[in-house]
C-alpha positions as YAML, in Angstrom:
chain: A
units: angstrom
residues:
- id: 1
  name: UNK
  ca: [-5.47, 74.98, 26.31]
- id: 2
  name: UNK
  ca: [-4.99, 71.22, 26.42]
- id: 3
  name: UNK
  ca: [-4.67, 71.23, 30.21]
- id: 4
  name: UNK
  ca: [-7.86, 73.31, 30.41]
- id: 5
  name: UNK
  ca: [-9.72, 70.81, 28.21]
- id: 6
  name: UNK
  ca: [-8.47, 67.88, 30.30]
- id: 7
  name: UNK
  ca: [-9.51, 69.63, 33.48]
- id: 8
  name: UNK
  ca: [-12.94, 70.44, 32.02]
- id: 9
  name: UNK
  ca: [-13.37, 66.77, 31.04]
- id: 10
  name: UNK
  ca: [-12.37, 65.61, 34.53]
- id: 11
  name: UNK
  ca: [-14.73, 68.12, 36.19]
- id: 12
  name: UNK
  ca: [-17.62, 67.00, 33.99]
- id: 13
  name: UNK
  ca: [-17.09, 63.36, 34.96]
- id: 14
  name: UNK
  ca: [-16.68, 64.27, 38.64]
- id: 15
  name: UNK
  ca: [-19.82, 66.42, 38.76]
- id: 16
  name: UNK
  ca: [-21.82, 63.87, 36.74]
- id: 17
  name: UNK
  ca: [-20.96, 61.07, 39.17]
- id: 18
  name: UNK
  ca: [-21.89, 63.27, 42.13]
- id: 19
  name: UNK
  ca: [-25.19, 64.16, 40.41]
- id: 20
  name: UNK
  ca: [-26.09, 60.50, 39.84]
- id: 21
  name: UNK
  ca: [-25.25, 59.72, 43.46]
- id: 22
  name: UNK
  ca: [-27.30, 62.70, 44.65]
- id: 23
  name: UNK
  ca: [-30.32, 61.78, 42.54]
- id: 24
  name: UNK
  ca: [-30.49, 58.23, 43.92]
- id: 25
  name: UNK
  ca: [-29.78, 59.45, 47.46]
- id: 26
  name: UNK
  ca: [-32.38, 62.22, 47.16]
- id: 27
  name: UNK
  ca: [-35.19, 59.74, 46.47]
- id: 28
  name: UNK
  ca: [-34.00, 57.32, 49.17]
- id: 29
  name: UNK
  ca: [-33.65, 60.18, 51.65]
- id: 30
  name: UNK
  ca: [-37.26, 61.26, 51.16]
- id: 31
  name: UNK
  ca: [-38.32, 57.65, 51.72]
- id: 32
  name: UNK
  ca: [-36.17, 57.49, 54.86]
- id: 33
  name: UNK
  ca: [-37.91, 60.60, 56.22]
- id: 34
  name: UNK
  ca: [-41.31, 58.99, 55.63]
- id: 35
  name: UNK
  ca: [-40.08, 55.74, 57.19]
- id: 36
  name: UNK
  ca: [-38.72, 57.44, 60.34]
- id: 37
  name: UNK
  ca: [-41.83, 59.61, 60.72]
- id: 38
  name: UNK
  ca: [-43.87, 56.41, 60.59]
- id: 39
  name: UNK
  ca: [-41.68, 54.87, 63.33]
- id: 40
  name: UNK
  ca: [-42.03, 58.00, 65.46]
- id: 41
  name: UNK
  ca: [-45.80, 58.03, 65.00]
- id: 42
  name: UNK
  ca: [-46.06, 54.39, 66.07]
- id: 43
  name: UNK
  ca: [-43.58, 54.99, 68.94]
- id: 44
  name: UNK
  ca: [-41.74, 51.78, 68.06]
- id: 45
  name: UNK
  ca: [-38.57, 52.71, 69.96]
- id: 46
  name: UNK
  ca: [-38.84, 55.35, 72.68]
- id: 47
  name: UNK
  ca: [-35.12, 55.11, 73.53]
- id: 48
  name: UNK
  ca: [-34.28, 56.45, 70.07]
- id: 49
  name: UNK
  ca: [-37.26, 58.74, 69.53]
- id: 50
  name: UNK
  ca: [-35.29, 61.91, 70.34]
- id: 51
  name: UNK
  ca: [-32.43, 60.85, 68.08]
- id: 52
  name: UNK
  ca: [-34.76, 59.96, 65.21]
- id: 53
  name: UNK
  ca: [-36.59, 63.28, 65.62]
- id: 54
  name: UNK
  ca: [-33.27, 65.11, 65.25]
- id: 55
  name: UNK
  ca: [-32.48, 63.08, 62.14]
- id: 56
  name: UNK
  ca: [-35.89, 63.76, 60.57]
- id: 57
  name: UNK
  ca: [-35.71, 67.49, 61.31]
- id: 58
  name: UNK
  ca: [-32.22, 67.82, 59.82]
- id: 59
  name: UNK
  ca: [-33.15, 65.56, 56.90]
- id: 60
  name: UNK
  ca: [-36.04, 67.82, 55.87]
- id: 61
  name: UNK
  ca: [-33.68, 70.81, 55.95]
- id: 62
  name: UNK
  ca: [-31.11, 68.80, 53.96]
- id: 63
  name: UNK
  ca: [-33.64, 68.06, 51.22]
- id: 64
  name: UNK
  ca: [-34.45, 71.77, 50.92]
- id: 65
  name: UNK
  ca: [-30.73, 72.58, 50.90]
- id: 66
  name: UNK
  ca: [-29.71, 70.13, 48.18]
- id: 67
  name: UNK
  ca: [-32.64, 71.34, 46.03]
- id: 68
  name: UNK
  ca: [-31.46, 74.94, 46.38]
- id: 69
  name: UNK
  ca: [-27.84, 73.90, 45.73]
- id: 70
  name: UNK
  ca: [-28.68, 72.38, 42.35]
- id: 71
  name: UNK
  ca: [-30.63, 75.44, 41.28]
- id: 72
  name: UNK
  ca: [-28.07, 78.04, 42.35]
- id: 73
  name: UNK
  ca: [-24.72, 76.21, 42.32]
- id: 74
  name: UNK
  ca: [-24.49, 72.66, 40.96]
- id: 75
  name: UNK
  ca: [-26.05, 73.36, 37.54]
- id: 76
  name: UNK
  ca: [-23.81, 76.42, 36.94]
- id: 77
  name: UNK
  ca: [-20.79, 74.25, 37.76]
- id: 78
  name: UNK
  ca: [-21.50, 72.30, 34.56]
- id: 79
  name: UNK
  ca: [-21.09, 75.55, 32.63]
- id: 80
  name: UNK
  ca: [-24.60, 75.50, 31.15]
- id: 81
  name: UNK
  ca: [-27.21, 78.29, 31.00]
- id: 82
  name: UNK
  ca: [-24.42, 80.87, 31.14]
- id: 83
  name: UNK
  ca: [-26.55, 83.74, 29.87]
- id: 84
  name: UNK
  ca: [-29.27, 83.09, 32.44]
- id: 85
  name: UNK
  ca: [-26.95, 82.85, 35.45]
- id: 86
  name: UNK
  ca: [-24.54, 85.63, 34.48]
- id: 87
  name: UNK
  ca: [-26.99, 88.20, 33.09]
- id: 88
  name: UNK
  ca: [-30.36, 87.44, 34.68]
- id: 89
  name: UNK
  ca: [-30.08, 85.41, 37.88]
- id: 90
  name: UNK
  ca: [-27.12, 87.45, 39.18]
- id: 91
  name: UNK
  ca: [-29.18, 90.64, 38.97]
- id: 92
  name: UNK
  ca: [-32.11, 89.55, 41.12]
- id: 93
  name: UNK
  ca: [-32.31, 89.39, 44.90]
- id: 94
  name: UNK
  ca: [-32.88, 85.63, 45.02]
- id: 95
  name: UNK
  ca: [-29.28, 84.97, 43.93]
- id: 96
  name: UNK
  ca: [-27.88, 86.58, 47.08]
- id: 97
  name: UNK
  ca: [-30.55, 84.92, 49.22]
- id: 98
  name: UNK
  ca: [-29.62, 81.48, 47.84]
- id: 99
  name: UNK
  ca: [-25.91, 82.13, 48.42]
- id: 100
  name: UNK
  ca: [-26.37, 83.15, 52.07]
- id: 101
  name: UNK
  ca: [-29.01, 80.47, 52.71]
- id: 102
  name: UNK
  ca: [-26.53, 77.83, 51.54]
- id: 103
  name: UNK
  ca: [-23.92, 79.01, 54.04]
- id: 104
  name: UNK
  ca: [-26.54, 79.32, 56.79]
- id: 105
  name: UNK
  ca: [-27.64, 75.74, 56.24]
- id: 106
  name: UNK
  ca: [-24.09, 74.39, 56.43]
- id: 107
  name: UNK
  ca: [-23.53, 76.42, 59.61]
- id: 108
  name: UNK
  ca: [-26.77, 75.06, 61.04]
- id: 109
  name: UNK
  ca: [-25.74, 71.46, 60.33]
- id: 110
  name: UNK
  ca: [-22.33, 71.99, 61.94]
- id: 111
  name: UNK
  ca: [-23.97, 73.38, 65.08]
- id: 112
  name: UNK
  ca: [-26.60, 70.66, 65.02]
- id: 113
  name: UNK
  ca: [-23.81, 68.08, 65.00]
- id: 114
  name: UNK
  ca: [-23.08, 69.17, 68.58]
- id: 115
  name: UNK
  ca: [-26.67, 68.31, 69.52]
- id: 116
  name: UNK
  ca: [-26.44, 64.86, 67.92]
- id: 117
  name: UNK
  ca: [-23.25, 64.00, 69.83]
- id: 118
  name: UNK
  ca: [-24.76, 65.37, 73.05]
- id: 119
  name: UNK
  ca: [-27.85, 63.24, 72.42]
- id: 120
  name: UNK
  ca: [-25.73, 60.07, 72.32]
- id: 121
  name: UNK
  ca: [-23.76, 61.13, 75.40]
- id: 122
  name: UNK
  ca: [-26.94, 61.80, 77.38]
- id: 123
  name: UNK
  ca: [-28.50, 58.49, 76.27]
- id: 124
  name: UNK
  ca: [-25.57, 56.50, 77.66]
- id: 125
  name: UNK
  ca: [-24.86, 58.66, 80.71]
- id: 126
  name: UNK
  ca: [-28.49, 58.98, 81.83]
- id: 127
  name: UNK
  ca: [-30.45, 56.12, 80.19]
- id: 128
  name: UNK
  ca: [-33.34, 56.33, 82.66]
- id: 129
  name: UNK
  ca: [-33.81, 60.08, 82.14]
- id: 130
  name: UNK
  ca: [-33.31, 60.07, 78.37]
- id: 131
  name: UNK
  ca: [-36.89, 59.66, 77.14]
- id: 132
  name: UNK
  ca: [-38.13, 62.30, 79.59]
- id: 133
  name: UNK
  ca: [-35.49, 64.88, 78.71]
- id: 134
  name: UNK
  ca: [-35.44, 64.47, 74.90]
- id: 135
  name: UNK
  ca: [-39.06, 65.32, 74.24]
- id: 136
  name: UNK
  ca: [-41.51, 68.24, 74.21]
- id: 137
  name: UNK
  ca: [-40.22, 71.79, 74.48]
- id: 138
  name: UNK
  ca: [-36.74, 70.66, 75.53]
- id: 139
  name: UNK
  ca: [-36.33, 68.65, 72.34]
- id: 140
  name: UNK
  ca: [-37.66, 71.58, 70.29]
- id: 141
  name: UNK
  ca: [-35.07, 73.96, 71.75]
- id: 142
  name: UNK
  ca: [-32.28, 71.43, 71.23]
- id: 143
  name: UNK
  ca: [-33.32, 71.11, 67.58]
- id: 144
  name: UNK
  ca: [-33.65, 74.79, 66.71]
- id: 145
  name: UNK
  ca: [-31.00, 76.50, 68.87]
- id: 146
  name: UNK
  ca: [-28.55, 76.85, 65.90]
- id: 147
  name: UNK
  ca: [-31.15, 79.06, 64.19]
- id: 148
  name: UNK
  ca: [-30.56, 81.72, 66.87]
- id: 149
  name: UNK
  ca: [-27.05, 82.07, 65.43]
- id: 150
  name: UNK
  ca: [-27.65, 81.64, 61.70]
- id: 151
  name: UNK
  ca: [-30.82, 83.75, 61.36]
- id: 152
  name: UNK
  ca: [-29.11, 87.04, 62.38]
- id: 153
  name: UNK
  ca: [-26.31, 86.18, 59.94]
- id: 154
  name: UNK
  ca: [-28.86, 85.60, 57.18]
- id: 155
  name: UNK
  ca: [-30.72, 88.86, 57.93]
- id: 156
  name: UNK
  ca: [-27.48, 90.83, 57.76]
- id: 157
  name: UNK
  ca: [-26.19, 89.45, 54.46]
- id: 158
  name: UNK
  ca: [-29.19, 88.13, 52.49]
- id: 159
  name: UNK
  ca: [-29.19, 91.21, 50.22]
- id: 160
  name: UNK
  ca: [-25.53, 90.85, 49.28]
- id: 161
  name: UNK
  ca: [-24.77, 91.26, 45.56]
- id: 162
  name: UNK
  ca: [-23.30, 88.23, 43.82]
- id: 163
  name: UNK
  ca: [-22.12, 87.50, 40.30]
- id: 164
  name: UNK
  ca: [-21.67, 84.27, 38.36]
- id: 165
  name: UNK
  ca: [-18.34, 84.10, 36.53]
- id: 166
  name: UNK
  ca: [-16.98, 81.48, 34.15]
- id: 167
  name: UNK
  ca: [-13.35, 80.34, 34.30]
- id: 168
  name: UNK
  ca: [-11.19, 78.78, 31.58]
- id: 169
  name: UNK
  ca: [-12.58, 75.28, 32.27]
- id: 170
  name: UNK
  ca: [-16.13, 76.45, 31.54]
- id: 171
  name: UNK
  ca: [-17.47, 76.06, 35.07]
- id: 172
  name: UNK
  ca: [-19.42, 78.91, 36.61]
- id: 173
  name: UNK
  ca: [-18.79, 79.96, 40.20]
- id: 174
  name: UNK
  ca: [-20.67, 82.51, 42.26]
- id: 175
  name: UNK
  ca: [-18.71, 85.30, 43.96]
- id: 176
  name: UNK
  ca: [-19.66, 88.14, 46.30]
- id: 177
  name: UNK
  ca: [-18.95, 91.44, 44.56]
- id: 178
  name: UNK
  ca: [-17.99, 93.34, 47.71]
- id: 179
  name: UNK
  ca: [-14.65, 91.94, 48.91]
- id: 180
  name: UNK
  ca: [-15.15, 93.16, 52.49]
- id: 181
  name: UNK
  ca: [-18.51, 91.40, 52.75]
- id: 182
  name: UNK
  ca: [-17.05, 88.28, 51.17]
- id: 183
  name: UNK
  ca: [-14.20, 88.15, 53.69]
- id: 184
  name: UNK
  ca: [-16.56, 88.78, 56.61]
- id: 185
  name: UNK
  ca: [-18.99, 86.09, 55.42]
- id: 186
  name: UNK
  ca: [-16.32, 83.42, 55.04]
- id: 187
  name: UNK
  ca: [-14.48, 84.37, 58.22]
- id: 188
  name: UNK
  ca: [-17.73, 84.03, 60.17]
- id: 189
  name: UNK
  ca: [-18.49, 80.71, 58.48]
- id: 190
  name: UNK
  ca: [-14.99, 79.34, 59.12]
- id: 191
  name: UNK
  ca: [-15.17, 80.42, 62.78]
- id: 192
  name: UNK
  ca: [-18.54, 78.72, 63.24]
- id: 193
  name: UNK
  ca: [-17.21, 75.52, 61.69]
- id: 194
  name: UNK
  ca: [-13.98, 75.51, 63.71]
- id: 195
  name: UNK
  ca: [-15.73, 76.28, 67.02]
- id: 196
  name: UNK
  ca: [-18.42, 73.67, 66.31]
- id: 197
  name: UNK
  ca: [-15.77, 71.11, 65.42]
- id: 198
  name: UNK
  ca: [-13.83, 71.85, 68.63]
- id: 199
  name: UNK
  ca: [-16.91, 71.55, 70.87]
- id: 200
  name: UNK
  ca: [-18.05, 68.43, 69.03]
- id: 201
  name: UNK
  ca: [-14.56, 66.97, 69.38]
- id: 202
  name: UNK
  ca: [-14.57, 67.50, 73.15]
- id: 203
  name: UNK
  ca: [-18.01, 65.88, 73.44]
- id: 204
  name: UNK
  ca: [-16.84, 62.99, 71.26]
- id: 205
  name: UNK
  ca: [-13.84, 62.39, 73.56]
- id: 206
  name: UNK
  ca: [-16.17, 62.35, 76.59]
- id: 207
  name: UNK
  ca: [-18.49, 60.01, 74.71]
- id: 208
  name: UNK
  ca: [-15.71, 57.56, 73.83]
- id: 209
  name: UNK
  ca: [-14.42, 57.56, 77.42]
- id: 210
  name: UNK
  ca: [-17.94, 56.91, 78.70]
- id: 211
  name: UNK
  ca: [-18.34, 54.02, 76.27]
- id: 212
  name: UNK
  ca: [-15.06, 52.44, 77.39]
- id: 213
  name: UNK
  ca: [-16.21, 52.58, 81.02]
- id: 214
  name: UNK
  ca: [-19.62, 51.08, 80.23]
- id: 215
  name: UNK
  ca: [-18.17, 48.36, 77.99]
- id: 216
  name: UNK
  ca: [-16.27, 47.01, 81.00]
- id: 217
  name: UNK
  ca: [-19.50, 46.71, 82.96]
- id: 218
  name: UNK
  ca: [-21.46, 43.64, 81.86]
- id: 219
  name: UNK
  ca: [-24.67, 45.08, 83.34]
- id: 220
  name: UNK
  ca: [-24.77, 47.53, 80.42]
- id: 221
  name: UNK
  ca: [-24.55, 44.81, 77.78]
- id: 222
  name: UNK
  ca: [-28.24, 44.79, 76.82]
- id: 223
  name: UNK
  ca: [-30.07, 45.46, 73.58]
- id: 224
  name: UNK
  ca: [-30.62, 49.12, 74.40]
- id: 225
  name: UNK
  ca: [-26.92, 49.66, 75.02]
- id: 226
  name: UNK
  ca: [-26.00, 47.95, 71.74]
- id: 227
  name: UNK
  ca: [-28.34, 50.31, 69.91]
- id: 228
  name: UNK
  ca: [-26.75, 53.27, 71.70]
- id: 229
  name: UNK
  ca: [-23.33, 51.96, 70.71]
- id: 230
  name: UNK
  ca: [-24.32, 51.86, 67.03]
- id: 231
  name: UNK
  ca: [-25.77, 55.36, 67.11]
- id: 232
  name: UNK
  ca: [-22.63, 56.56, 68.89]
- id: 233
  name: UNK
  ca: [-20.56, 55.27, 65.98]
- id: 234
  name: UNK
  ca: [-22.91, 57.27, 63.77]
- id: 235
  name: UNK
  ca: [-22.21, 60.47, 65.75]
- id: 236
  name: UNK
  ca: [-18.43, 59.89, 65.66]
- id: 237
  name: UNK
  ca: [-18.35, 59.36, 61.88]
- id: 238
  name: UNK
  ca: [-20.56, 62.43, 61.43]
- id: 239
  name: UNK
  ca: [-18.00, 64.41, 63.43]
- id: 240
  name: UNK
  ca: [-15.16, 63.13, 61.22]
- id: 241
  name: UNK
  ca: [-17.06, 64.26, 58.11]
- id: 242
  name: UNK
  ca: [-17.31, 67.76, 59.58]
- id: 243
  name: UNK
  ca: [-13.55, 67.66, 60.04]
- id: 244
  name: UNK
  ca: [-13.14, 66.81, 56.34]
- id: 245
  name: UNK
  ca: [-15.26, 69.84, 55.39]
- id: 246
  name: UNK
  ca: [-13.15, 72.16, 57.57]
- id: 247
  name: UNK
  ca: [-9.93, 70.77, 56.06]
- id: 248
  name: UNK
  ca: [-11.22, 71.83, 52.62]
- id: 249
  name: UNK
  ca: [-12.74, 75.15, 53.70]
- id: 250
  name: UNK
  ca: [-9.78, 76.67, 55.52]
- id: 251
  name: UNK
  ca: [-7.32, 76.55, 52.58]
- id: 252
  name: UNK
  ca: [-10.14, 77.65, 50.24]
- id: 253
  name: UNK
  ca: [-10.77, 80.75, 52.38]
- id: 254
  name: UNK
  ca: [-7.05, 81.50, 52.60]
- id: 255
  name: UNK
  ca: [-6.62, 81.10, 48.82]
- id: 256
  name: UNK
  ca: [-9.57, 83.40, 48.18]
- id: 257
  name: UNK
  ca: [-8.26, 86.08, 50.54]
- id: 258
  name: UNK
  ca: [-4.83, 85.90, 48.88]
- id: 259
  name: UNK
  ca: [-6.55, 86.18, 45.46]
- id: 260
  name: UNK
  ca: [-5.46, 82.73, 44.28]
- id: 261
  name: UNK
  ca: [-8.86, 82.36, 42.68]
- id: 262
  name: UNK
  ca: [-8.06, 79.29, 40.55]
- id: 263
  name: UNK
  ca: [-7.07, 77.29, 43.63]
- id: 264
  name: UNK
  ca: [-10.07, 78.65, 45.53]
- id: 265
  name: UNK
  ca: [-12.41, 77.57, 42.70]
- id: 266
  name: UNK
  ca: [-10.89, 74.08, 42.64]
- id: 267
  name: UNK
  ca: [-11.44, 73.72, 46.37]
- id: 268
  name: UNK
  ca: [-14.94, 75.19, 46.00]
- id: 269
  name: UNK
  ca: [-15.71, 72.45, 43.46]
- id: 270
  name: UNK
  ca: [-14.42, 69.89, 45.96]
- id: 271
  name: UNK
  ca: [-16.98, 71.17, 48.46]
- id: 272
  name: UNK
  ca: [-19.60, 69.53, 46.22]
- id: 273
  name: UNK
  ca: [-18.30, 66.18, 47.47]
- id: 274
  name: UNK
  ca: [-18.17, 67.51, 51.04]
- id: 275
  name: UNK
  ca: [-21.76, 68.73, 50.90]
- id: 276
  name: UNK
  ca: [-23.12, 65.50, 49.43]
- id: 277
  name: UNK
  ca: [-21.21, 63.47, 52.03]
- id: 278
  name: UNK
  ca: [-22.55, 65.50, 54.96]
- id: 279
  name: UNK
  ca: [-26.09, 65.85, 53.59]
- id: 280
  name: UNK
  ca: [-26.61, 62.17, 52.76]
- id: 281
  name: UNK
  ca: [-24.57, 60.63, 55.59]
- id: 282
  name: UNK
  ca: [-27.67, 60.25, 57.82]
- id: 283
  name: UNK
  ca: [-29.17, 58.04, 55.11]
- id: 284
  name: UNK
  ca: [-26.19, 55.77, 54.50]
- id: 285
  name: UNK
  ca: [-24.90, 56.01, 58.07]
- id: 286
  name: UNK
  ca: [-28.11, 54.51, 59.43]
- id: 287
  name: UNK
  ca: [-28.15, 51.85, 56.71]
- id: 288
  name: UNK
  ca: [-24.56, 50.73, 57.29]
- id: 289
  name: UNK
  ca: [-24.52, 50.85, 61.09]
- id: 290
  name: UNK
  ca: [-28.00, 49.55, 61.92]
- id: 291
  name: UNK
  ca: [-29.03, 46.24, 60.41]
- id: 292
  name: UNK
  ca: [-32.50, 46.54, 61.96]
- id: 293
  name: UNK
  ca: [-33.15, 49.91, 60.33]
- id: 294
  name: UNK
  ca: [-31.70, 48.67, 57.04]
- id: 295
  name: UNK
  ca: [-33.92, 45.58, 56.87]
- id: 296
  name: UNK
  ca: [-37.05, 47.40, 58.06]
- id: 297
  name: UNK
  ca: [-36.46, 50.24, 55.60]
- id: 298
  name: UNK
  ca: [-36.09, 47.88, 52.64]
- id: 299
  name: UNK
  ca: [-39.26, 46.09, 53.70]
- id: 300
  name: UNK
  ca: [-40.97, 49.50, 53.90]
- id: 301
  name: UNK
  ca: [-39.82, 50.36, 50.35]
- id: 302
  name: UNK
  ca: [-41.01, 46.99, 49.10]
- id: 303
  name: UNK
  ca: [-44.43, 47.59, 50.66]
- id: 304
  name: UNK
  ca: [-44.84, 50.80, 48.64]
- id: 305
  name: UNK
  ca: [-44.54, 48.80, 45.37]
- id: 306
  name: UNK
  ca: [-44.37, 51.94, 43.24]
- id: 307
  name: UNK
  ca: [-40.72, 52.46, 44.22]
- id: 308
  name: UNK
  ca: [-39.57, 48.93, 43.41]
- id: 309
  name: UNK
  ca: [-37.71, 50.10, 40.31]
- id: 310
  name: UNK
  ca: [-35.18, 52.03, 42.42]
- id: 311
  name: UNK
  ca: [-34.40, 49.23, 44.87]
- id: 312
  name: UNK
  ca: [-30.84, 48.00, 44.31]
- id: 313
  name: UNK
  ca: [-30.07, 44.29, 44.28]
- id: 314
  name: UNK
  ca: [-28.56, 44.38, 47.75]
- id: 315
  name: UNK
  ca: [-31.96, 45.53, 49.09]
- id: 316
  name: UNK
  ca: [-33.53, 42.31, 47.79]
- id: 317
  name: UNK
  ca: [-30.72, 40.29, 49.37]
- id: 318
  name: UNK
  ca: [-31.38, 41.91, 52.75]
- id: 319
  name: UNK
  ca: [-35.09, 41.16, 52.45]
- id: 320
  name: UNK
  ca: [-34.38, 37.50, 51.58]
- id: 321
  name: UNK
  ca: [-32.07, 37.21, 54.58]
- id: 322
  name: UNK
  ca: [-34.74, 38.67, 56.85]
- id: 323
  name: UNK
  ca: [-37.33, 36.24, 55.42]
- id: 324
  name: UNK
  ca: [-35.03, 33.23, 55.94]
- id: 325
  name: UNK
  ca: [-34.25, 34.37, 59.48]
- id: 326
  name: UNK
  ca: [-37.96, 34.67, 60.33]
- id: 327
  name: UNK
  ca: [-38.64, 31.23, 58.81]
- id: 328
  name: UNK
  ca: [-35.88, 29.65, 60.92]
- id: 329
  name: UNK
  ca: [-37.18, 31.31, 64.09]
- id: 330
  name: UNK
  ca: [-40.71, 30.11, 63.39]
- id: 331
  name: UNK
  ca: [-39.49, 26.55, 62.75]
- id: 332
  name: UNK
  ca: [-37.57, 26.55, 66.05]
- id: 333
  name: UNK
  ca: [-40.67, 27.73, 67.89]
- id: 334
  name: UNK
  ca: [-42.71, 24.97, 66.22]
- id: 335
  name: UNK
  ca: [-40.18, 22.32, 67.32]
- id: 336
  name: UNK
  ca: [-40.27, 23.57, 70.91]
...
């Protein structure tokens, strides 16, 4: 009993910290979408327009996903509203739809990761052709092609029956009642993730080799190439995050199939961290890797005024640095 209480206490702290992180990230992510759409509308950087379009498209889907996750999964993990989830929500069709939609979204993001890596490879390999290839109907197909795989999966399993169950720690997990369907669903999901990771890994190796070749050639050392280099780092880290998800998912699937449900539930809870990392990486990845985007985004937030209360102190620091830098540049121009 004591170990169960300790575990429940630890889970509450863990889930609470993730929730706080998600709430802040959720607001910032919506602002990032608006910011990037504004950049795309003004056509400020055509060399990154295709990449930014991919980010915006996936970001909108991520916002929908994380909203659904809190309704159907994150809140039950806290062990609250037990009667609603176990006796009401489990008995309506939307519960199965939410469960399958969640898996479809994760599958979509894994497959879309291939497109992001390919985007960076194409930008460096064919810089002159990039802005002509990554636009129009070609860009549309490259954005939505994963849906041709996940939609049939959704149609087949959206009506699956699920049930919310509470374990000894008080957390509620959702399970598929039919064991055969459950095994088929997770086997398909694991296969999609492993295949996506393998293809993405091969593309990443090609991308790194291409970068090494171009880094030796001083003719490539221009501003555009430096931007491509930063966004390539973004794609590589994104790939590593997918690897982290697979590392958690495979033992979880094995434990579930072997009916070690306590271990499977623990790993399922850990997927909360995996999901938040993958969903919000585009936000923090762009901030950390691109100083230009970081500074411009904070200036954009400051211009909205109404959102000033959520700007962290480091945002103000970045703005002050940008202001000092502009002042110095203007003074140098005045001297000349």
